[in-house]
Amino acid sequence: MPNHPVPVPSSVLAALKNKTIHLSAAKMIHSLFLVNASGDIFLEKHWKSVVSRSVCDYFFEALERATEPENVPPVIPTPHHYLINVLRHRIYFVAVIQSEVPPLFVIEFLHRVVDTFQDYFGVCTEAAIKDNVVVVYELLEEMLDNGFPLATESNILKELIKPPTILRTVVNTITGSTNVGEQLPTGQLSVVPWRRTGVKYTNNEAYFDVIEEIDAIIDKSGSTITAEIQGVIDACVKLTGMPDLTLSFMNPRLLDDVSFHPCVRFKRWEAERILSFIPPDGNFRLLSYHVSSQNLVAIPVYVKHNISFREGSSQGRFELTLGPKQTMGKAVESVLVSSQLPRGVLNANLNPSQGTYTFDPVTKLLSWDVGKINPQKLPSLKGSMSLQAGASKPDENPTINIQFKIQQLAISGLKVNRLDMYGEKYKPFKGIKYMTKAGKFQVRT
Amino acid sequence: VSAAPSAFSDEKGGSASEPEYGHDPASGGIFSSDYKRHDDLKEMLDSNKDSLKLEAMKRIVAMIARGKNASDLFPAVVKNVACKNIEVKKLVYVYLVRYAEEQQDLALLSISTFQRGLKDPNQLIRASALRVLSSIRVTIIVPIMMLAIKEAASDMSPYVRKTAAHAIPKLHSLDPEQKDQLIEVIEKLLADKTTLVAGSVVMAFEEVCPDRIDLIHKNYRKLCNLLIDVEEWGQVVIINMLTRYARTQFLNPNINESLLEENSEKAFYASDDEEEEDKKAEPATLAKRKPYVMDPDHRLLLRNTKPLLQSRNAAVVMAVAQLYFHLAPKAEVGIIAKALVRLMRSHSEVQYVVLQNVATMSIKRRGMFEPYLKSFYIRSTDPTQIKVLKLEVLTNLANETNISTILREFQTYIKSMDKDFVAASIQAIGRCATNIGEVRDTCLNGLVQLLSNRDELVVAESVVVIKKLLQMQPEQHSDIIKHMAKLIDNIQVPMARASILWLIGEYCEHVPKIAPDVLRKMAKSFTNEEDIVKLQIINLAAKLYLTNSKQSKLLTQYVLNLAKYDQNYDIRDRARFIRQLIVPTDKSGALSKYAKKLFLALKPAPVLESPFKDRDHFQLGSLSHLLNAKAAGYQELPNWPESAPDPSVRNVEVKDSVCAERTVLTGPEEVPTRVKCSSRKDRKEKKVEKPFYSDSEGESGPTESADSGNCESDSGSGSASASGSDESGSGSESEESGEETESDEEEEDEEEEKKKRKKLDKTKAKKQAEESAERCTIHTIHQISCIINFDQFDMNKITSVFSQTLAPSGSIKMYELLHRIKGEGLAVEYCFSRQPFSPEPNMVAVQIQFTNNTNSETKNLHIEDPRLQSGMRIREFAEIDVLAAGESVTVVMGIDFCDSTQAANFQLCTHTRKFFVSIQPPVGELMTPAFLTENDFKKEQGKLMGMNEILEKLTLGEKCVNEHVIVERVTATANLSRVPCGSDKECRFAGKTVSSGCLVLVTVTTKEGGGAQLTVNCEKMLIGTMLVKDILQALSQ
């Protein structure tokens, strides 16, 4: 390649001239601060020169201004830096940025960090992070180089830094050995960077969970304002060697919009609607999909409600009945109803026909753990609410949020046709499970 | 563990410019204990036990994590930089990178360790050394870093090259003076063809020289093609860069439409279907302009980024979305909507950013999101900031057809408990009302009803919005104004009070009775009002004075007097100004005549605009767009050029025309266990007659099978009987694959093939006669070869003989390129034939055998889209037009591996499918035999001492009983030739690397009792190390 630049056409030169050319400061993530719910910084990591933790004061200001923890703006500009934060597990991950970078880039990365911690420590809490601070540091060191993501694939990280287990901790203390892999990972160099090499199992098994969530808004009268189905296929694959899997559906047309794990061969999907992939080792999300909105969404539960406040009275009436609607003959389980009652409500005196309910007089959150819906005997919650004496009747009506699960059913009707494995000789054990859950399922009253 | 920065440590540190982070008052006061603690850490670090060191390092890292100062431990820590324990080493690196900047002098002590690491044969160690070295922010080592980066940039490991790319911005921020040199490295790395490097080098490009668009031209197509295989983070960076690039190089695909928009802007809101209008007006504009044709490269970018909308990574999806928004023809932008709507299922922070961008897009391209209107409906559980953004989008999407649905939604929102959200909803209603004339009255009525809401904030917000709406048609709404005048008694929110006052003042003629009364009340409370309210009181007073001076003269003067002594200078100024203007005095200037005109001029109605209007001049998805302000380092999105720059700058040299060699195999399933010799084409070239010599034939005696003879004849035919062998043509080569196996095959073969074979057998017989003759020639010739300077001869031909004669039968391994099942019936295997690749002597010949196991023909077998490391080249075989069902075909292709064991990746294409395949050579196949005399060998070996020599002791495997086996094993491992040697304890081999021709010398010295010593001399240390490993393994088996 010649060293001298290719002549630039004059129009481009003109465009370039008008542009201020920055000697851009170092990009991407400069530092990371972890802040707990009470507003203490309990971990900091810098990938470039150190940024004083006083920069977080701007974050704390924003935190104070926000009425709710989740209302802190994800991007906070300060005189010299930009703070981009995400809130997960009641921990704020505050990244310090010095110059232009796509905010989603940072946000997505921070979430990936949290996912990794969760993957490593089971939970991502302040205590877990503090207990494993060295592993956390090693992970952060590998995940970012100079603030730019380096290794974020969990399979690669696990080859670099072994996750702590109780056994290993004990062994390590005795032998003084380490969590750092002796072998440098080959995955990073291979054509399938998401899969570890040299995987071996005595029992070869591959499980796929098709989980669908219904997002819906039901209005006062019980008619559906909006309803859609979002699904995911989560996989747990424990197969020896380099298996090449294909998964096909009976009705792939149902899938309107999909996003894939990088292992899925996109062209194959485009051409044949078959998922063909070399899976990562362990747990991963193979696919997320959205079911075409043309299809009518079956709403598995209905709610009858009568929540009323009378003017001048310090009492309000509360009645709620749940019933199964279109459940394809399957039981609706793990039903949980929650509702944010108006501020004026002091207490609620209710009587559930089944399950238990709680009402928090401070947050005004009512939640009713219903359990399973028995179609013969519909669960109901009835009683009265006491209001602040003398206060006028609240003019807002609470919304009711419902959670439920239906086992062995994908509400969209999606069905896996077959799962095949190539490239390895053994016969794996295969399993597919279906489940439907409520996503953001709201009933307006 | 808790430790705090002690005064002690700061003194000691000397350069303690660092502020004390996380100073913990609880433990910080006790200096002595602190000092002791560090002392104890130092002791642990000095100990011999790795476990103690590790424990100490863990505690130190925990201190750093908590933001405590551990800089006084620097000397103790830096000593351990060369520690053998990997975890200790890693933690030391962590420490070093954190504190090196503060302790520059001490940090230098560690540099040599990394310099050594840079030369390590293990690519990962090289990479990690470079990573740490470049992370140490010590200016004095800039030249060392520069050198290291330059070297790593041409490393044969893509991982090391990736690390080099990462190091570039580090060095650049440390010393911007190095920019020019770094750009050279970037230019070099941009040419790299691996996906691993692509993302990182573009990141470096963006940081160091984002304006050097010219560096991209030649790599543009490659980047587009690699994109889908680059890791996610790299994809984001590349897509953003390519967006900018495309804006400078291609024409606006919407050029006709944008012209149209200018013409029809007034009709913009009214038009239901913009597309339709476009079509109507199109012919007119087309007549004026040249028809727009999209540059194929522009199309390439759009096509190759589209699949990434399906990425699981929100940042990638957003990057593609903004690319389409900024670059795609209007008709195609729509595809991004679905993906963006999908992202709204993600974490709330992701939603927040996506909604900001959707808000901007939905102003420009409303139609795009209309089908997804319901996805923006608000749930009570959404955080407020999300609710407000959704509201913004809903408002932008509102039009005549959907407004009733949207307003119904808005009505539910107004009842929400979240008051900030209610306020935003009211504003949204106001905006819908201004934008869509039909619903203005409905909205106004709804808002007036809100005036009786119990919540003051709701009322206040409604007042403000109503004020704006009324301004559009005040005459019809005097009763609303009256209603609002009554509210002034109750509403406390300053903005609302100010709005009411302004309304009354502005339309005092519509409410002549009420207005003076309001002023009276306000005059009473003037001193207690907020500043904005005070200003409006003065305003109201002035307007009333001008229209109804009889009733309000005194009141006005009273108000102005109060304002004169107000604390706020704005209010004092305003009062003074208004008094001069309206109250006629002797000195009053010419202006007071026009006072009424000034105050009661007809004011244009405010336009309720989205705060996201015109935000798209920032590149979408950028931080600057989100903040609506230019962030540091933001690269402006250039405007489309008027005329397209020369597209030929992106042309890359086309690969040399294909050279292929093919033979047809008889059996479909049989896999030849040995390599076939060179083929027709090869042979033709050998018509160039050259004498043909070889030495050391004798040593290969035992391996000399009929087969090797075959090969000799083949390659030797040029010298002996060129015409004869040419005749033997296409079919005969297949027979060379091995006579022993053939007899078996024959039985299985079908009748038809038998016939063919008979014919071939005849040729074979003839050939064998020739062969034996040739073998004799070689025998005689090789004896004199020592005397002749072999440089004059065609080395390749000699070597080919050698490789064949030396390769023990069956030792040439077939590798699978494409499994039968994966290839859907097409099985592909390859082997390293150890033949010279005649069209390009520095390429390794790879023989590929295709077998069609399907029932139908496979057509157009060819190679596409090779992805190679920089410097690597491929010479493809000629396309195979048809491969009948059950047939096999063998071809030879050449690959220049650049003396590295990196895989050559390419696509194998048939007429229906494409398969990604890769060929990775064992190190032994990267060389070709070289012919040296004993003396030459010793001389060359003498030159390759020191670093270039690798010695290894080994125990020979049980079967390595004699020299013969050793020779066999070594030559099977590596394509080397045996060098004659006087001692019977030593076996020597020589070869040179195919690509660069570096000598590779191998000596195996056997000792008593099964011991042996292996010596490898090679300038390319990496090759040497790898070779040692392989030979060791072969010999100790």
Short mmCIF file of C-alpha atoms in Angstrom, two decimals, chain B residues 808-940:
data_model
loop_
_atom_site.label_atom_id
_atom_site.label_comp_id
_atom_site.label_asym_id
_atom_site.label_seq_id
_atom_site.Cartn_x
_atom_site.Cartn_y
_atom_site.Cartn_z
CA PRO B 808 7.20 -42.31 4.01
CA SER B 809 4.23 -43.93 2.48
CA GLY B 810 0.95 -43.05 4.06
CA SER B 811 2.45 -40.25 6.07
CA ILE B 812 0.78 -37.50 4.19
CA LYS B 813 -2.18 -36.65 6.20
CA MET B 814 -5.53 -35.70 4.80
CA TYR B 815 -7.34 -33.00 6.66
CA GLU B 816 -11.00 -32.43 6.51
CA LEU B 817 -12.07 -29.15 5.06
CA LEU B 818 -15.75 -29.73 4.90
CA HIS B 819 -17.54 -32.65 6.38
CA ARG B 820 -19.99 -34.55 4.23
CA ILE B 821 -22.89 -33.68 6.50
CA LYS B 822 -22.06 -30.04 6.93
CA GLY B 823 -21.44 -29.68 3.29
CA GLU B 824 -24.76 -31.23 2.53
CA GLY B 825 -23.25 -34.06 0.62
CA LEU B 826 -20.18 -32.30 -0.57
CA ALA B 827 -17.12 -33.63 1.20
CA VAL B 828 -13.88 -31.74 0.88
CA GLU B 829 -10.52 -32.82 2.13
CA TYR B 830 -7.13 -31.36 1.67
CA CYS B 831 -3.54 -32.21 2.14
CA PHE B 832 -0.20 -30.56 1.75
CA SER B 833 1.18 -32.23 -1.28
CA ARG B 834 4.70 -30.97 -0.65
CA GLN B 835 4.86 -30.15 -4.28
CA PRO B 836 6.20 -26.87 -5.42
CA PHE B 837 3.41 -24.63 -6.49
CA SER B 838 4.76 -23.75 -9.86
CA PRO B 839 2.82 -20.58 -10.63
CA GLU B 840 4.03 -18.97 -7.42
CA PRO B 841 7.10 -20.57 -5.93
CA ASN B 842 6.56 -18.97 -2.52
CA MET B 843 3.17 -20.47 -2.07
CA VAL B 844 2.42 -23.72 -0.35
CA ALA B 845 0.58 -26.13 -2.60
CA VAL B 846 -2.59 -27.42 -1.06
CA GLN B 847 -4.30 -30.23 -2.76
CA ILE B 848 -8.03 -30.29 -2.38
CA GLN B 849 -10.29 -33.14 -3.13
CA PHE B 850 -13.98 -32.66 -3.63
CA THR B 851 -16.33 -35.58 -3.46
CA ASN B 852 -19.91 -35.19 -4.40
CA ASN B 853 -21.95 -37.59 -2.30
CA THR B 854 -25.29 -36.30 -3.35
CA ASN B 855 -27.54 -37.57 -6.07
CA SER B 856 -27.32 -34.45 -8.12
CA GLU B 857 -24.68 -32.46 -9.82
CA THR B 858 -22.82 -29.83 -7.95
CA LYS B 859 -21.93 -26.90 -10.11
CA ASN B 860 -19.59 -23.98 -10.12
CA LEU B 861 -17.33 -25.01 -7.32
CA HIS B 862 -15.11 -22.08 -6.58
CA ILE B 863 -13.55 -19.98 -3.88
CA GLU B 864 -14.91 -16.67 -2.76
CA ASP B 865 -14.15 -14.02 -0.29
CA PRO B 866 -10.83 -15.19 1.11
CA ARG B 867 -10.14 -13.70 4.51
CA LEU B 868 -6.48 -13.65 5.12
CA GLN B 869 -3.96 -12.22 7.43
CA SER B 870 -2.14 -9.29 6.00
CA GLY B 871 0.46 -10.44 3.56
CA MET B 872 -1.12 -13.79 3.00
CA ARG B 873 -2.25 -14.57 -0.48
CA ILE B 874 -4.27 -17.23 -2.13
CA ARG B 875 -4.13 -18.51 -5.62
CA GLU B 876 -7.45 -20.07 -6.23
CA PHE B 877 -8.10 -23.10 -8.36
CA ALA B 878 -10.13 -22.62 -11.46
CA GLU B 879 -13.81 -22.97 -11.03
CA ILE B 880 -15.04 -26.52 -11.38
CA ASP B 881 -18.02 -26.26 -13.62
CA VAL B 882 -19.70 -29.52 -12.86
CA LEU B 883 -19.07 -32.28 -10.39
CA ALA B 884 -21.33 -35.14 -11.22
CA ALA B 885 -23.07 -37.11 -8.52
CA GLY B 886 -20.73 -39.59 -6.94
CA GLU B 887 -17.66 -38.12 -8.60
CA SER B 888 -14.54 -36.78 -7.02
CA VAL B 889 -12.20 -34.20 -8.29
CA THR B 890 -8.86 -33.00 -7.04
CA VAL B 891 -7.44 -29.58 -7.57
CA VAL B 892 -4.42 -27.76 -6.30
CA MET B 893 -4.40 -24.27 -4.96
CA GLY B 894 -1.57 -22.18 -3.67
CA ILE B 895 -1.48 -20.32 -0.42
CA ASP B 896 1.22 -18.00 0.73
CA PHE B 897 0.98 -18.36 4.48
CA CYS B 898 3.68 -15.76 5.02
CA ASP B 899 5.51 -18.30 7.12
CA SER B 900 2.86 -18.27 9.76
CA THR B 901 0.58 -20.98 10.96
CA GLN B 902 -2.40 -18.72 10.76
CA ALA B 903 -5.34 -20.19 9.01
CA ALA B 904 -6.41 -19.08 5.58
CA ASN B 905 -10.15 -18.59 5.67
CA PHE B 906 -12.33 -18.51 2.62
CA GLN B 907 -15.68 -19.49 1.34
CA LEU B 908 -16.20 -22.54 -0.73
CA CYS B 909 -19.07 -21.86 -3.03
CA THR B 910 -21.23 -24.11 -5.07
CA HIS B 911 -24.03 -22.95 -7.28
CA THR B 912 -26.36 -23.09 -4.31
CA ARG B 913 -24.43 -22.80 -1.12
CA LYS B 914 -21.46 -21.17 0.51
CA PHE B 915 -19.37 -22.81 3.17
CA PHE B 916 -16.91 -21.10 5.41
CA VAL B 917 -13.78 -23.12 5.58
CA SER B 918 -10.24 -22.62 6.72
CA ILE B 919 -6.93 -24.22 6.08
CA GLN B 920 -4.36 -24.15 8.78
CA PRO B 921 -0.92 -25.45 7.99
CA PRO B 922 1.20 -27.38 10.45
CA VAL B 923 4.49 -25.57 10.77
CA GLY B 924 6.32 -28.37 9.02
CA GLU B 925 4.43 -27.71 5.83
CA LEU B 926 5.61 -24.15 5.63
CA MET B 927 9.00 -25.20 4.39
CA THR B 928 10.50 -26.81 1.42
CA PRO B 929 13.63 -28.92 1.39
CA ALA B 930 16.93 -27.23 0.77
CA PHE B 931 20.06 -28.93 -0.41
CA LEU B 932 23.18 -28.33 1.49
CA THR B 933 26.45 -30.08 1.74
CA GLU B 934 27.77 -30.93 5.12
CA ASN B 935 30.07 -27.96 4.98
CA ASP B 936 27.37 -25.60 3.88
CA PHE B 937 25.16 -26.87 6.63
CA LYS B 938 27.82 -26.20 9.25
CA LYS B 939 28.51 -22.80 7.81
CA GLU B 940 24.87 -21.82 7.82
#
